[in-house]
């Protein structure tokens, strides 16, 4: 009914209006270009392409138009159009080889002062690959951590803490499917293979109504669609991992594919240095992306994409002893596996030249398993006298099935209307434990299935990006969410609005407000990204999370567009956030009473962000600075007093530089500085009889670790070959070997016999080398 109403309103507005619509694509690969600018030089009207490269421009009185299509890193294409009727025209853009302008992170096809949205960043893939990387492994999340308002959790970690929020408050989408754990290697690398990605967008505030279900941010990632024209490949070989991507047409200009695989070989590298008699430890991760793209007709397109990834850690210790006629053995094995599986099926159709439909069905599953097995025994004079066999298996997962339908409707150049609906079935299993104990001939077995829950989450939304005057532009929307679990229902009506007022051609004032809700929680035991974190739903006892955020700011281009500068201030309130009570952890949540192990509270986050970037010339880069506060309060923790969030960070600075050198050499560097993380430390210790030492703690997170700062450097040289291209890269992580604190413990000092708090640093200076190639 909403669709019919909009069509009627739009039809009444057009009269004899004519429309030019179509797609903007890469001429060499057929890849859709997301966010490309389409502009009529005669009327001054313009728009940008949607997530599938579709655009639509309508004209009322003009009899002709001169339309220019442009995209960063591509040559502009122009086309004269006679408006005797509706016109469908696709623009094919070729990558520029002589373009002097180099777009850096936060590139927007609309100038920063022209777009309505604020707190939104689009990250070019080539820019991402140029940032110096830990151990040479390019990482999407670590690049995002260099932006204002985005913080890393701990040294080297790939977690995201956006504007005072936790990692569970980030909605991470890959081709529309949610990613519940986005990290490998215990949090030090993300699951996203940059070679398989087409577009990355991060939203920190002023959320459009089409996004929902999280409080702090949206990370929307699109995979490449596969080359429609010819077969190509690329890959890289690094110190700890290698990857390979292949793409090409199944049927030229009709169907294409892309597959991408990555695997670390830490286990193989470590194996020669291990003493099997003392024990064996192994770890590896792998991930695999695949996508099929089928152009059914000029108006219909079908996509099928999937991802699977696995981390596997295992250890084994075997020992034997012999004492006279008695012999004994011990075999200890442990394993930790976790991974994501996702599948996304999309169908989009141009219903008419002003209305675009996209329907998406997704499946997402995240699971981790912990296994421990201990066996021991002994014999006397060759006869077994004792045998013990103990095993423990712990597993937990979350699984989603989702169906979503979205419409993009462009009745005229002053309106860009989006509306749609979504339904998701969640299945939670916070934990299941199987325990077996055999002593001699006696056996004990116990299975605790845990509290499996099913919940239904649904939403309907509508938003309009409307130009009210030449100076005032507004994005207004409304989202209605519902959540049903165990006979309980929750509703949330969420208004969203963002506005831009243009003071002159170069400076704009902006403001936004967004109300958000989140019906799932993450029970976390630590801040270092361990996969034992548990996803659980809101219940009758545990309420949903809710937040409101307001932001104001200013944006301007300088020196003819060479520089962009933006300043934003924000204030966010949160309620319904949860943490474990004192002494509780994931091993105590395997029964249906996990709700009694957590405390619910509220939080505040506020601050200011400054961003300056240079976009042209041989030297480019950006400077970002964040001044922020983040606090929490729980009635059952810290005596009910407010305390700093663990990742409350007063000052956060990032400086990123890229420079093009002669003879195909390139230089890149990053320098980051951040106030030390908040920690809880004991103020004194005392003995109580035979019970040992007892710690006396003050307020939670009342102390600070040392400040964090680090310099990374990168040099790369590109060599052209007859068959393609080779890029050799040398990078140095932590170039001046700053001993940044990872955690602190109480122990004996180095230079005295007195006990004191000591810090553990994780990464010294780490050089690395990688070789990438394209063919």
Tab-separated table of N, CA and C in Angstrom, residues 15 66 132 156 172 185-186 192 206 224 252 279 282 345 383 413 416 421 437 464 493 513 529 534 573 667 684:
chain	number	residue	atom	x	y	z
A	15	UNK	N	3.632	14.950	-14.413
A	15	UNK	CA	2.996	15.449	-15.636
A	15	UNK	C	3.699	14.851	-16.837
A	66	UNK	N	22.593	17.405	-21.070
A	66	UNK	CA	23.975	16.999	-21.317
A	66	UNK	C	24.481	16.397	-20.013
A	132	UNK	N	50.128	0.725	5.455
A	132	UNK	CA	51.048	-0.286	6.005
A	132	UNK	C	50.305	-1.264	6.899
A	156	UNK	N	47.022	-4.115	18.218
A	156	UNK	CA	46.958	-4.977	17.057
A	156	UNK	C	45.612	-5.587	16.764
A	172	UNK	N	27.601	-5.373	11.047
A	172	UNK	CA	28.531	-5.666	9.958
A	172	UNK	C	27.804	-6.514	8.927
A	185	UNK	N	42.487	-15.028	14.167
A	185	UNK	CA	43.694	-15.001	15.006
A	185	UNK	C	43.436	-14.283	16.329
A	186	UNK	N	42.352	-14.687	17.024
A	186	UNK	CA	42.014	-14.146	18.332
A	186	UNK	C	41.852	-12.626	18.306
A	192	UNK	N	37.756	-10.178	6.410
A	192	UNK	CA	37.470	-9.624	5.092
A	192	UNK	C	38.719	-9.610	4.221
A	206	UNK	N	23.726	9.502	12.597
A	206	UNK	CA	22.761	9.978	11.621
A	206	UNK	C	22.266	8.855	10.735
A	224	UNK	N	32.882	-7.960	-4.801
A	224	UNK	CA	32.944	-7.803	-6.245
A	224	UNK	C	31.935	-8.733	-6.912
A	252	UNK	N	29.878	-14.146	-21.588
A	252	UNK	CA	30.282	-12.751	-21.680
A	252	UNK	C	29.080	-11.808	-21.658
A	279	UNK	N	55.511	-31.233	23.495
A	279	UNK	CA	54.150	-30.840	23.150
A	279	UNK	C	54.079	-30.221	21.771
A	282	UNK	N	49.297	-25.913	17.411
A	282	UNK	CA	49.066	-25.509	16.031
A	282	UNK	C	47.897	-24.550	15.901
A	345	UNK	N	21.312	-14.426	-1.365
A	345	UNK	CA	20.692	-14.497	-2.683
A	345	UNK	C	19.939	-13.189	-2.917
A	383	UNK	N	50.749	-55.044	33.876
A	383	UNK	CA	49.307	-55.088	34.066
A	383	UNK	C	48.794	-53.702	34.443
A	413	UNK	N	14.252	14.970	-9.292
A	413	UNK	CA	15.598	15.164	-8.730
A	413	UNK	C	15.619	15.700	-7.311
A	416	UNK	N	14.684	11.503	-3.193
A	416	UNK	CA	15.199	10.142	-3.322
A	416	UNK	C	14.568	9.355	-2.174
A	421	UNK	N	10.882	-3.528	3.867
A	421	UNK	CA	10.543	-4.332	5.034
A	421	UNK	C	11.526	-5.487	5.156
A	437	UNK	N	33.532	-38.747	32.070
A	437	UNK	CA	34.606	-39.060	33.017
A	437	UNK	C	34.619	-40.564	33.244
A	464	UNK	N	13.253	9.654	3.038
A	464	UNK	CA	13.267	10.517	1.855
A	464	UNK	C	14.418	11.497	1.987
A	493	UNK	N	9.724	2.422	17.798
A	493	UNK	CA	9.504	3.382	16.722
A	493	UNK	C	10.681	4.351	16.719
A	513	UNK	N	19.860	13.400	14.004
A	513	UNK	CA	19.334	12.731	15.197
A	513	UNK	C	18.889	11.336	14.783
A	529	UNK	N	38.904	-9.941	22.130
A	529	UNK	CA	38.273	-10.566	20.980
A	529	UNK	C	38.244	-12.068	21.005
A	534	UNK	N	29.407	-14.787	23.817
A	534	UNK	CA	28.131	-15.451	23.564
A	534	UNK	C	27.078	-14.449	23.123
A	573	UNK	N	23.269	8.576	24.301
A	573	UNK	CA	22.861	7.903	25.534
A	573	UNK	C	22.434	6.487	25.200
A	667	UNK	N	55.348	5.345	-1.259
A	667	UNK	CA	55.645	5.360	0.169
A	667	UNK	C	54.351	5.628	0.936
A	684	UNK	N	45.651	-2.140	47.350
A	684	UNK	CA	46.420	-2.743	48.443
A	684	UNK	C	46.090	-4.227	48.535
